[in-house]
Amino acid sequence: MDHAFYEEKDGVAVITFNNPPVNGLGHGLRQAIVEGVDRANGSAAVRAIVLSGSERAFSAGADVTEFGTPKSSQAPTLRTVIEVLEQSAKPVVAAINGVCLGGGLELALGAHYRVAAAGAKVGLPEVKLGILPGAGGTQRLPRVLGLEKALNLIVSGQISKASAFAGSALFDKVVDTDPLAAAVEFAKGLGSDAPLKRIRDLNVPDADADALLLNARNAVKAASARFPAPAACVEAVAASTNQSFDDGLALERQLFTQLLTSPESLALRHVFAAERAATKIPGIAADIALRPIKLVGVIGAGTMGGGISMNYLNAGIPVILLEQKEEALQRGVATIRKNYENTMKKGRITAEQVEERMNLLSTSLSYDALNEVDLVIEAVFEDMGVKEVVFRELDRVVKPGAILASNTSTLDVDKIASFTKRPEDVIGLHFFSPANVMKLLEIVRGEKTANDVLATCIDMAKKIGKQPVVSGVCDGFIGNRMLYAYRDAADEVMLQGAAPSQVDRALESFGFAMGPYRVGDLAGLDIGWAIRKRKKEANPQGYEEVVADRLCEAGRFGQKTGAGWYRYVAGDRKPHVDPEVETLIETFRKEKGVTPRSFSDQEIVERCVYALANEGAKILEEGIALRASDIDIVYLNGYGFPLHRGGPMHYAQQAGLFNVVRAIRQFGATSSRPQAWQPAALLEQHAQSGEALK
Ligand code: 3HC
Ligand code: NAI
């Protein structure tokens, strides 16, 4: 493939990058840029050189797929390419369109002049991948924008429109027209004696460097506990003010190299790739024709139905909300309005936007109102009988080709599909609560779900700002099925001697926002109790009592009753350790003949996280999840797994699958429920072969 095209016209050489989709600066493109600049310098007919990308991207930066491979450091490196631009005897103009990010912006900073489209998106987002700009960005950006702005941009990774920098030394020209034509005109106007402005020769303009740096160091302190990159960004930028350009560059390189191999950067880069992989389904062509989604029906205006509706209203898609009773409908609509008004009070949307969105919402008590919807999502009570009534009705009224979705969190989607004469149009769309906030959408592919239905739902998820992950049908799908294993592992540790507060503390230090017992108190312990009571009724002999049953029997349902695993003071969510719970657990242990022992925090974390990974591997081997990285995305976006750990499967991979399997076997050897600690066959295979889980 030609990684760049070269053309000479009227004294200007135009080098057009050709590395779709976003002109990542891979080895081929780097080489082509240097060859183009050399050729232009050798051509008597050329007075100036223009670098251009595509309409979509000048360049999105270093090719992220090259990280960790020999190609990333193969000559010419990006730094060399930038040196070649800077040293070019003929002036180089960057014509910036689309995205100009990371190494792409660093490349443009190596040119002598920059002409940008006002709407081009520029920034140095490396920090979001756990690294820092490693091709001179930390040294050149402060020289054109000043220390304060450069620090803000580099430490936050924020992406801005080029128009925000009009008038600064970052751009020589910001245009509303085609930036390539404008850059060529600009280049023609430079003349042969044009000065070769090099950013490296400028000084950083801010006088107040010490105060600004002190502020920045304080600001990144909190994040530094988990992510080393923001603090390293500050130190690299600091060097632009108190060291020579070349020394600053050397420090930047050193910090970049360190960060590149840090576990946090590995995790963030894994997540970047995983998020994108999750939207691709083997066997379904990327260009499959999608079904249009212009009108959505939602059934049930409760907790989930309201939040689900808001996603579509926010995206400008009209919604018809259906309920059984007028009061329920009114309540649901009032909650949606209240949510919008709260967002408005926080200044995130305007009063007009609230009305615009509410105007897209209509309501009905009759299924006949749904005959024209393209997608309908059912969010009624979690009961197969109720779902059956709803889906039979939908099958009767909804137009052919519409997608019929259920938001069930536990029921069999294939069974639900069987209530209709069009199971190929039925799918699970498992939103998480609060559905207008949580990013995760588990898309449950039934046995008969049509490919275009699945592809349409993945595309639709992205349009409403969700992160889709496809799951097969099983109890709990990917996320909740793993959650059962995690909670059981926590309960086992607790029963054998650890206090709930120690379990929570250990997992919170690992990085979870909340440990399992605090989550339980927040969500309400009565929900699980009701499920267990049903199980007990169905199978009294097979039921094994748990400590939570005793809490519920004592009326301790969590925060809502002021007591659960912890005690709460009215009006405050802070948990207090409660001696009553300690006594209750001790009594339970005695009755079960357990002699308590102490646990290290590390063992607690290993047991809980490896239980997740082991169940994840079973889900993978059963084909419920398509890839290990999909499981990570579920846990990161739906269950508060710490981002810097990259998800349970990535974490297990990094810990070494051999070590994980060995630990799981050891946990099983002393457990009263050894079957729960049976290592997944897939995990054992990979532990033996040393191959990564895919
Ligand atoms: N290198 C290679 N491929 C890239 C890429 C990059 N820098 N950035 C994006 N891509 C790929 C994606 O993987 C995806 O591929 P796929 O179609 O096979 O899944 C495709 O481009 C489109 O990406 P998105 O689905 O994310 O499309 P969007 O239009 O939503 O977003 C984007 C485009 C804003 C460019 C976004 O992809 C993005 O933020 N990319 C990362 C930008 C970045 O972090 N750059 C810095 C890289 S590190 C660096 O430059 C180091 C340097 O300082 C030395
Ligand atoms: P909810 O009880 O808050 O709301 C259910 C609503 O459905 C009620 O307003 C009820 O009046 C209405 N309804 C019941 N039968 C109906 C019918 N035949 N026709 C029209 N409306 C009817 O319940 P919630 O929490 O919103 O759950 C709904 C579904 O979403 C369930 O399947 C649940 O498992 C699932 N879910 C719930 C989550 C949660 O955190 N609450 C998370 C993910 C999924």
Coordinates of N, CA and C and ligand atoms in Angstrom, one line a residue, residues 19-26 56-57 59-67 78 99 101-104 106 121 123-129 131-137 159 252-253 256 272-273 276-277 279-280 462, ligand 1:
N19 N -3.3 6.3 5.4 CA -3.2 5.2 6.3 C -4.6 5.1 7.0
P20 N -5.7 4.7 6.2 CA -7.0 4.7 6.8 C -7.0 3.7 8.1
P21 N -8.0 3.9 9.0 CA -9.0 4.9 8.9 C -8.6 6.3 9.4
V22 N -7.6 6.4 10.3 CA -7.3 7.7 10.9 C -5.9 8.2 10.8
N23 N -5.2 7.6 9.8 CA -3.8 8.0 9.6 C -2.9 7.9 10.8
G24 N -3.0 6.7 11.5 CA -2.1 6.4 12.5 C -0.7 6.4 12.0
L25 N 0.2 6.9 12.8 CA 1.6 7.1 12.3 C 2.4 5.8 12.4
G26 N 2.0 4.8 11.7 CA 2.7 3.6 11.7 C 4.0 3.7 10.9
R56 N -11.4 13.0 7.4 CA -11.6 12.4 8.8 C -10.5 12.7 9.7
A57 N -9.2 12.6 9.2 CA -8.1 12.7 10.1 C -6.8 13.2 9.4
S59 N -4.2 13.2 11.4 CA -3.6 12.0 12.0 C -4.1 11.8 13.5
A60 N -4.5 10.6 13.8 CA -4.9 10.3 15.2 C -3.7 10.0 16.1
G61 N -2.5 10.2 15.6 CA -1.3 9.9 16.4 C -0.6 8.6 16.1
A62 N 0.3 8.3 17.1 CA 1.0 7.0 16.9 C 0.0 5.9 16.6
D63 N 0.5 4.9 15.8 CA -0.4 3.8 15.5 C -0.5 2.9 16.8
V64 N -1.6 2.9 17.4 CA -1.7 2.2 18.7 C -1.6 0.7 18.6
T65 N -1.8 0.2 17.3 CA -1.6 -1.2 17.1 C -0.2 -1.6 17.1
E66 N 0.7 -0.6 16.9 CA 2.2 -0.9 16.9 C 2.8 -1.0 18.3
F67 N 2.1 -0.4 19.3 CA 2.7 -0.4 20.6 C 3.1 -1.8 21.1
L78 N 8.9 8.4 15.1 CA 8.2 9.7 14.9 C 9.0 10.9 15.2
V99 N -9.4 14.8 12.8 CA -8.7 14.8 14.1 C -7.2 15.0 13.9
L101 N -4.5 14.4 16.6 CA -4.3 14.1 18.0 C -3.0 13.4 18.3
G102 N -2.5 13.6 19.5 CA -1.3 12.9 20.0 C -0.2 13.2 19.1
G103 N 0.4 12.1 18.6 CA 1.6 12.2 17.7 C 1.2 13.0 16.4
G104 N -0.1 13.0 16.1 CA -0.5 13.7 14.9 C -0.3 15.2 15.1
E106 N 1.8 16.4 17.4 CA 3.2 16.6 17.6 C 3.9 16.7 16.2
K121 N -10.4 18.6 15.3 CA -10.3 18.3 16.7 C -8.9 18.1 17.1
G123 N -5.7 17.8 20.1 CA -5.4 17.6 21.5 C -4.2 16.6 21.6
L124 N -3.8 16.4 22.9 CA -2.7 15.4 23.2 C -3.4 14.5 24.2
P125 N -4.1 13.5 23.7 CA -4.9 12.6 24.7 C -4.1 11.4 25.2
E126 N -2.7 11.5 25.1 CA -1.9 10.3 25.5 C -2.2 9.9 26.9
V127 N -2.4 10.9 27.8 CA -2.6 10.5 29.2 C -3.7 9.5 29.4
K128 N -4.7 9.6 28.5 CA -5.8 8.6 28.6 C -5.4 7.2 28.3
L129 N -4.3 7.1 27.6 CA -3.7 5.7 27.4 C -2.6 5.4 28.4
I131 N 0.1 7.2 29.1 CA 1.4 7.6 28.7 C 1.4 9.1 28.6
L132 N 2.5 9.7 28.0 CA 2.5 11.1 27.8 C 2.9 11.4 26.4
P133 N 2.7 12.6 25.8 CA 3.1 12.9 24.5 C 4.7 12.6 24.4
G134 N 5.0 11.7 23.5 CA 6.4 11.2 23.5 C 7.2 11.7 22.3
A135 N 6.7 12.6 21.5 CA 7.4 13.0 20.4 C 7.5 14.6 20.4
G136 N 7.8 15.1 21.6 CA 8.1 16.5 21.7 C 6.9 17.4 22.1
G137 N 5.7 16.8 22.2 CA 4.5 17.6 22.5 C 4.7 18.3 23.9
I159 N -9.8 17.1 24.3 CA -9.7 17.4 22.8 C -10.6 18.6 22.6
E252 N 11.4 13.9 28.5 CA 10.1 13.4 28.0 C 10.3 12.0 27.5
R253 N 11.3 11.7 26.8 CA 11.6 10.3 26.3 C 11.7 9.3 27.4
F256 N 8.4 8.8 29.0 CA 7.5 8.1 28.1 C 7.8 6.6 28.1
F272 N -8.8 0.4 25.5 CA -9.1 1.1 24.2 C -9.4 0.1 23.1
A273 N -8.6 -0.9 23.0 CA -8.8 -1.9 22.0 C -10.0 -2.8 22.3
R276 N -13.4 -1.2 21.3 CA -13.6 -1.2 19.9 C -13.9 -2.6 19.4
A277 N -13.2 -3.6 19.9 CA -13.4 -5.0 19.5 C -14.8 -5.5 19.8
T279 N -17.6 -4.2 19.6 CA -18.6 -3.8 18.6 C -18.6 -4.7 17.3
K280 N -17.6 -5.6 17.3 CA -17.5 -6.4 16.0 C -17.9 -7.8 16.3
K462 N -24.3 2.6 20.3 CA -23.2 3.6 20.1 C -23.9 5.0 20.0
Ligands
3HC1 N1 -3.7 4.3 15.7 C1 -4.3 3.3 15.0 N2 -5.6 3.1 14.9 C2 -6.4 4.0 15.5 C3 -5.9 5.1 16.2 C4 -4.5 5.3 16.3 N3 -3.9 6.3 17.0 N4 -6.9 5.8 16.7 C5 -8.0 5.1 16.3 N5 -7.7 4.1 15.6 C6 -8.6 3.1 14.9 C7 -9.6 2.5 15.9 O1 -9.0 1.3 16.5 C8 -10.7 2.1 15.0 O2 -10.4 0.9 14.3 P1 -11.5 -0.2 13.9 O3 -12.4 0.5 12.9 O4 -10.7 -1.3 13.3 O5 -12.2 -0.5 15.2 C9 -10.8 3.2 14.0 O6 -9.5 3.9 14.1 C10 -11.8 4.2 14.3 O7 -11.7 4.6 15.7 P2 -13.0 4.9 16.6 O8 -13.9 3.7 16.5 O9 -12.5 5.2 17.9 O10 -13.7 6.1 15.8 P3 -14.1 7.5 16.3 O11 -14.4 8.3 15.1 O12 -15.2 7.3 17.4 O13 -12.9 8.1 17.1 C11 -10.6 8.9 17.4 C12 -11.7 8.5 16.4 C13 -11.0 10.2 18.0 C14 -9.4 9.1 16.6 C15 -10.4 7.9 18.5 O14 -10.2 6.6 17.9 C16 -9.3 8.1 19.4 O15 -9.4 8.9 20.3 N6 -8.1 7.5 19.1 C17 -6.9 7.6 19.9 C18 -6.2 8.9 19.7 C19 -5.0 8.8 20.6 O16 -5.0 8.5 21.8 N7 -3.9 9.2 20.0 C20 -2.6 9.2 20.7 C21 -1.9 8.0 20.4 S1 -0.5 7.8 21.4 C22 0.6 8.8 20.6 O17 0.3 9.5 19.7 C23 2.0 8.7 21.2 C24 2.9 9.8 20.8 O18 2.8 10.8 21.7 C25 4.3 9.3 20.7

